[in-house]
Short mmCIF file of C-alpha atoms and ligand atoms in Angstrom, two decimals:
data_model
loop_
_atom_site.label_atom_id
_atom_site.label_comp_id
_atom_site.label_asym_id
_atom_site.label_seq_id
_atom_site.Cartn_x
_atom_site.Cartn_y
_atom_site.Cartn_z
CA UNK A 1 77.92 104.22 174.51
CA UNK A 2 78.64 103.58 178.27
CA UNK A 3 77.31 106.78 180.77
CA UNK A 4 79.94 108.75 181.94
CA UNK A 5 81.70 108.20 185.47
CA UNK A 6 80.48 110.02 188.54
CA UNK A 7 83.64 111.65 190.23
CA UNK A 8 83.57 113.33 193.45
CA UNK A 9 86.23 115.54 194.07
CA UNK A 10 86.32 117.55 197.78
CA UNK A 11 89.15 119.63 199.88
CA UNK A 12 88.91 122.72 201.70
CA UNK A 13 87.89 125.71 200.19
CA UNK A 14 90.73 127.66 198.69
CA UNK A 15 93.00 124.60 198.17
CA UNK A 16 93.01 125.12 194.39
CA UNK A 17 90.42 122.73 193.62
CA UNK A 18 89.73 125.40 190.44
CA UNK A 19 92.69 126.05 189.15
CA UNK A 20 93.14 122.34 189.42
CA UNK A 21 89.99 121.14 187.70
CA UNK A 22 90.95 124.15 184.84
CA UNK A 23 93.58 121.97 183.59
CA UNK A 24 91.75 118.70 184.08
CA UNK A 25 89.05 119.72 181.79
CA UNK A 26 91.28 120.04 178.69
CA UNK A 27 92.78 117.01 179.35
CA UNK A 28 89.75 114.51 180.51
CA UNK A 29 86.77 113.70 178.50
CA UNK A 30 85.51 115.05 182.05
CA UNK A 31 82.82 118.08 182.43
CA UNK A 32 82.66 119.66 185.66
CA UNK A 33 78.79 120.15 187.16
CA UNK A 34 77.45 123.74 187.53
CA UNK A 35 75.79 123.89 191.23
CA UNK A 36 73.28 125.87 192.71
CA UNK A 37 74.28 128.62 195.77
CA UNK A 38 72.76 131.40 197.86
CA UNK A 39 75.82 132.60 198.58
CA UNK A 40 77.00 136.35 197.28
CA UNK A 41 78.69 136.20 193.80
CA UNK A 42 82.69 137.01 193.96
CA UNK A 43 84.36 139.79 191.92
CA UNK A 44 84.34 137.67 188.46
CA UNK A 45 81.70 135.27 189.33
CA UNK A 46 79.25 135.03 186.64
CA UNK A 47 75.99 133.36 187.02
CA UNK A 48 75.54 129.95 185.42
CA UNK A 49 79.35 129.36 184.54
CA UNK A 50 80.95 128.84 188.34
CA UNK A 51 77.09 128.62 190.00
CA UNK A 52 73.66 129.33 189.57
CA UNK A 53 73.11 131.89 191.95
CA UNK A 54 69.50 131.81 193.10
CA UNK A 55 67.61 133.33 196.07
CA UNK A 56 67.12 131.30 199.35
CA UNK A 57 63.49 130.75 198.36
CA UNK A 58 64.66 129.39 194.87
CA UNK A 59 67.14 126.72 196.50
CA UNK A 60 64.54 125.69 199.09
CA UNK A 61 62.06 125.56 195.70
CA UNK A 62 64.56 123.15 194.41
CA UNK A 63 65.06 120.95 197.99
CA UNK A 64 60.76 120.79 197.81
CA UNK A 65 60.94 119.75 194.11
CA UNK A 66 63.33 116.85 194.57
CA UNK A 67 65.68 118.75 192.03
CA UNK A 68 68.74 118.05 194.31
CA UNK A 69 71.33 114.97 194.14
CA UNK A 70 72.47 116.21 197.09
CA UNK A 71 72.94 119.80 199.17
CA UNK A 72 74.37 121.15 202.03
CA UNK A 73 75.03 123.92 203.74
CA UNK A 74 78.62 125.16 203.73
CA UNK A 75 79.07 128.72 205.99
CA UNK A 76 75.95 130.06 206.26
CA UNK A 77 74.74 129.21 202.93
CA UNK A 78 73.26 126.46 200.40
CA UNK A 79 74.87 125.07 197.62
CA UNK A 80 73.37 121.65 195.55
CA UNK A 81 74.43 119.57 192.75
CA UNK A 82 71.03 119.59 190.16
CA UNK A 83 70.09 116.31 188.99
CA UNK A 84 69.08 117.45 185.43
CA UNK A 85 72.42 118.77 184.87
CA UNK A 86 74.56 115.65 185.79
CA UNK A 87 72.03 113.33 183.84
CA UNK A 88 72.43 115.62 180.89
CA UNK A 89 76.57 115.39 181.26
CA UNK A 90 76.59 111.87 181.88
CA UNK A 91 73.98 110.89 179.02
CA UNK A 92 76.79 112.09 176.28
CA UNK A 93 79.46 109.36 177.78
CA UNK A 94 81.00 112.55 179.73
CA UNK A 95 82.67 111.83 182.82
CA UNK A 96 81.14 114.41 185.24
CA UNK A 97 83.04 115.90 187.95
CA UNK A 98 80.74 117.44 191.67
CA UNK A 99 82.98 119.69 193.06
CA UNK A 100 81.57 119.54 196.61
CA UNK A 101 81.92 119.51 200.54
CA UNK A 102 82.16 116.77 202.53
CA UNK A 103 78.68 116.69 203.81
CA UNK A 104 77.45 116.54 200.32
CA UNK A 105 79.76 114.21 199.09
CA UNK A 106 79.46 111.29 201.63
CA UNK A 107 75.51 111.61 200.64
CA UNK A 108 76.26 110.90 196.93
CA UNK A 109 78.89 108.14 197.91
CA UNK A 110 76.18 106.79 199.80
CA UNK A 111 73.19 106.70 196.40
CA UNK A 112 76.08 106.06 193.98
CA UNK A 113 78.31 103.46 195.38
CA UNK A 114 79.95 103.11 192.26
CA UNK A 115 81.36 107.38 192.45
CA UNK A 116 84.93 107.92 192.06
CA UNK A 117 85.99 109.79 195.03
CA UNK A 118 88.94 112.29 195.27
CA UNK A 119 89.89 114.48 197.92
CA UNK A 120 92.64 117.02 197.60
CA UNK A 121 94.42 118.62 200.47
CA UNK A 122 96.66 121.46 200.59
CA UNK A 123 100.58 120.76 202.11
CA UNK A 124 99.75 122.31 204.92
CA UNK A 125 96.53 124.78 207.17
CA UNK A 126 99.52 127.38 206.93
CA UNK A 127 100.04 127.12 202.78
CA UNK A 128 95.66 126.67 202.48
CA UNK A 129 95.84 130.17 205.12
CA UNK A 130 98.18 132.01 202.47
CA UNK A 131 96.40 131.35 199.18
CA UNK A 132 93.03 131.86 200.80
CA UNK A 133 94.66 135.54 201.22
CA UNK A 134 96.38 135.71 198.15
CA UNK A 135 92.65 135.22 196.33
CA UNK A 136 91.71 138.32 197.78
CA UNK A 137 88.16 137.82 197.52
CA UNK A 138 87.06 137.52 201.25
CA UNK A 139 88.00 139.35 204.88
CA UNK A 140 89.62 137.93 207.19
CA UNK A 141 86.63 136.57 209.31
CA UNK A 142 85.24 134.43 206.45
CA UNK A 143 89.10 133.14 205.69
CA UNK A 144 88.95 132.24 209.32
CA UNK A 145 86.06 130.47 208.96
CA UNK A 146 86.87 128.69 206.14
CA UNK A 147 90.24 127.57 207.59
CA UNK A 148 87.78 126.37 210.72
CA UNK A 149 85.96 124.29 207.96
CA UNK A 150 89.01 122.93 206.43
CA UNK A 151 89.78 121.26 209.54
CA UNK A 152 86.90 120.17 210.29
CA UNK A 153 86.65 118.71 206.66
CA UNK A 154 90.16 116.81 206.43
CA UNK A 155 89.78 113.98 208.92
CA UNK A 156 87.02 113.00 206.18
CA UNK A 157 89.61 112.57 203.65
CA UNK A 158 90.22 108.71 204.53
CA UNK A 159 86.57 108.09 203.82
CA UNK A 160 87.67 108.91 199.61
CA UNK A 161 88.79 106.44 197.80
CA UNK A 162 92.02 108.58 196.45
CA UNK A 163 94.45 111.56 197.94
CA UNK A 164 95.82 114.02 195.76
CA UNK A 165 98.18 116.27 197.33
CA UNK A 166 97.84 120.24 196.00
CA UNK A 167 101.41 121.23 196.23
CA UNK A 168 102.96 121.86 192.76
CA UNK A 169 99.68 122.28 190.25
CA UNK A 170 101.31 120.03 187.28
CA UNK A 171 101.92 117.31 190.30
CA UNK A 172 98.30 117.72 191.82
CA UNK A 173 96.82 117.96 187.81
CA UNK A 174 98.75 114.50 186.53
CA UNK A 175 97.69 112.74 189.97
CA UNK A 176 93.87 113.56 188.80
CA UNK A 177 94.57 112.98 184.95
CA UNK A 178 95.53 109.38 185.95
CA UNK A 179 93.12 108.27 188.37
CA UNK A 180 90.44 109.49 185.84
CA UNK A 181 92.12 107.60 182.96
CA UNK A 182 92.63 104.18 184.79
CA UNK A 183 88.94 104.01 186.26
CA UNK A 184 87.86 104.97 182.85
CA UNK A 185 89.92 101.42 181.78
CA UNK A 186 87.94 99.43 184.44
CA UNK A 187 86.43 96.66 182.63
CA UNK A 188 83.43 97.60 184.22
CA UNK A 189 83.57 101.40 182.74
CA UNK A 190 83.46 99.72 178.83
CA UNK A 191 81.13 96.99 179.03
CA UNK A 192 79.59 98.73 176.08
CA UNK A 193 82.76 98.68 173.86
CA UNK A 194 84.71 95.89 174.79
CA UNK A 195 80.79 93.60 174.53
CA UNK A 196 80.81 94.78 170.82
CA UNK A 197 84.86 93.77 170.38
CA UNK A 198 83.91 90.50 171.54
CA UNK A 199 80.70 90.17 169.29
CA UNK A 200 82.38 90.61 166.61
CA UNK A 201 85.04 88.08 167.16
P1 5GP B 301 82.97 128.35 197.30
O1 5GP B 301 82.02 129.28 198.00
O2 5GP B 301 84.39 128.53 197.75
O3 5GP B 301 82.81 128.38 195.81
O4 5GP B 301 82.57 126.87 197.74
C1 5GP B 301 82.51 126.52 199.08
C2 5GP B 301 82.40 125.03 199.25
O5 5GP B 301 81.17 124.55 198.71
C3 5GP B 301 83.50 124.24 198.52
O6 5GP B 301 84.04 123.28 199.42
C4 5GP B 301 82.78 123.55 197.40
O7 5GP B 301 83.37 122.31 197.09
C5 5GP B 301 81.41 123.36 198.00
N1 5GP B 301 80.36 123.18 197.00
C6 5GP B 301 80.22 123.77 195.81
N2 5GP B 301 79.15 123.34 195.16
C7 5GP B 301 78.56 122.41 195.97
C8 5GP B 301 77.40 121.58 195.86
O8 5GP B 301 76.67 121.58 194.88
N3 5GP B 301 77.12 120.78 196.92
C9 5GP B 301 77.90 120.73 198.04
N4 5GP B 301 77.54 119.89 198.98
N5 5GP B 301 79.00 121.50 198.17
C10 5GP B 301 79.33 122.33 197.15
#
């Protein structure tokens, strides 16, 4: 059985990058990776299913312990992919998906040159503005500050290897579905399989 892909998928904070990866899931043979945060839980948040919320001292426990394919810190708090969990993912010939910032990312693309890499951007800082509000789930100031890190985020976008534009969610969704599928058919990606076709002949 060949490992699963590593797929890094970034784009600023409240461009639907959840909603997104929702559908993706039932559609991929792709499992997205659970990080670690310091940051508050949201109304619905529950621990372990969208993070593993852990104390400051816990995350630095982690950094210490070499637990950590990568962190970063992302408006005033932590958040890091855990190594166990994208082993564990990728050891069942699932593709896994790091749903992570830009600081993060370009250290993975860095230790796994062979990552896919996706960045999605909303249509426009006016349309990311307006669903950041229509989430409801922080003031003003911190949707502020998030727009501030969206553009400090997108000129990073050429550094990925694809684009997928967040404007209709079916659009966005397919665009994913397909990238996924035809790096999946690299001939690279089934070594495994296609070396036991050709035994056989
Ligand atoms: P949120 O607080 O909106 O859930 O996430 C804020 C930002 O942190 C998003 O851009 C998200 O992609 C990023 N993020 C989530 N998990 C990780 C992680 O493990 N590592 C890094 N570097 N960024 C992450």
């Amino acid at each position: 059985m060949n490992k699963g892909m590593l797929i890094i998928l970034s784009g600023p904070s409240g461009c639907g990058k959840g909603t997104m990866l929702k559908e993706v899931i039932g559609r991929t043979n792709c499992e997205v990776s659970v990080s670690a945060t310091t940051r508050p839980m949201r109304t619905g948040d529950i621990d372990g299913v969208q993070y593993h919320f852990v104390t400051k001292e816990a995350f630095e426990a982690c950094i210490q312990n070499n637990e950590l394919l990568e962190y970063a810190e992302y408006c005033n708090h932590y958040y890091g992919t855990l190594k166990s969990n994208v082993e564990a993912i990728r050891a069942q010939g699932k593709h896994v998906i790091l749903e992570i910032e830009v600081q993060g990312a370009l250290t993975v693309m860095e230790s796994h040159p062979d990552a896919v890499t996706i960045f999605t951007v909303p249509p426009s800082l006016e349309e990311l503005r307006r669903r950041l509000r229509k989430r409801g789930t922080e003031d003003e100031a911190t949707i502020e500050k998030r727009v501030a890190r969206a553009k400090e985020e997108i000129p990073f976008a050429p550094r990925y290897q694809y684009i997928v534009w967040n404007d209709k969610l079916e659009d966005a969704v397919d665009d994913f579905c397909a990238i996924i599928q035809a790096e999946a058919n690299r001939a690279v990606n089934c070594k495994e399989r296609i070396g036991a076709l050709i035994e056989s002949c």
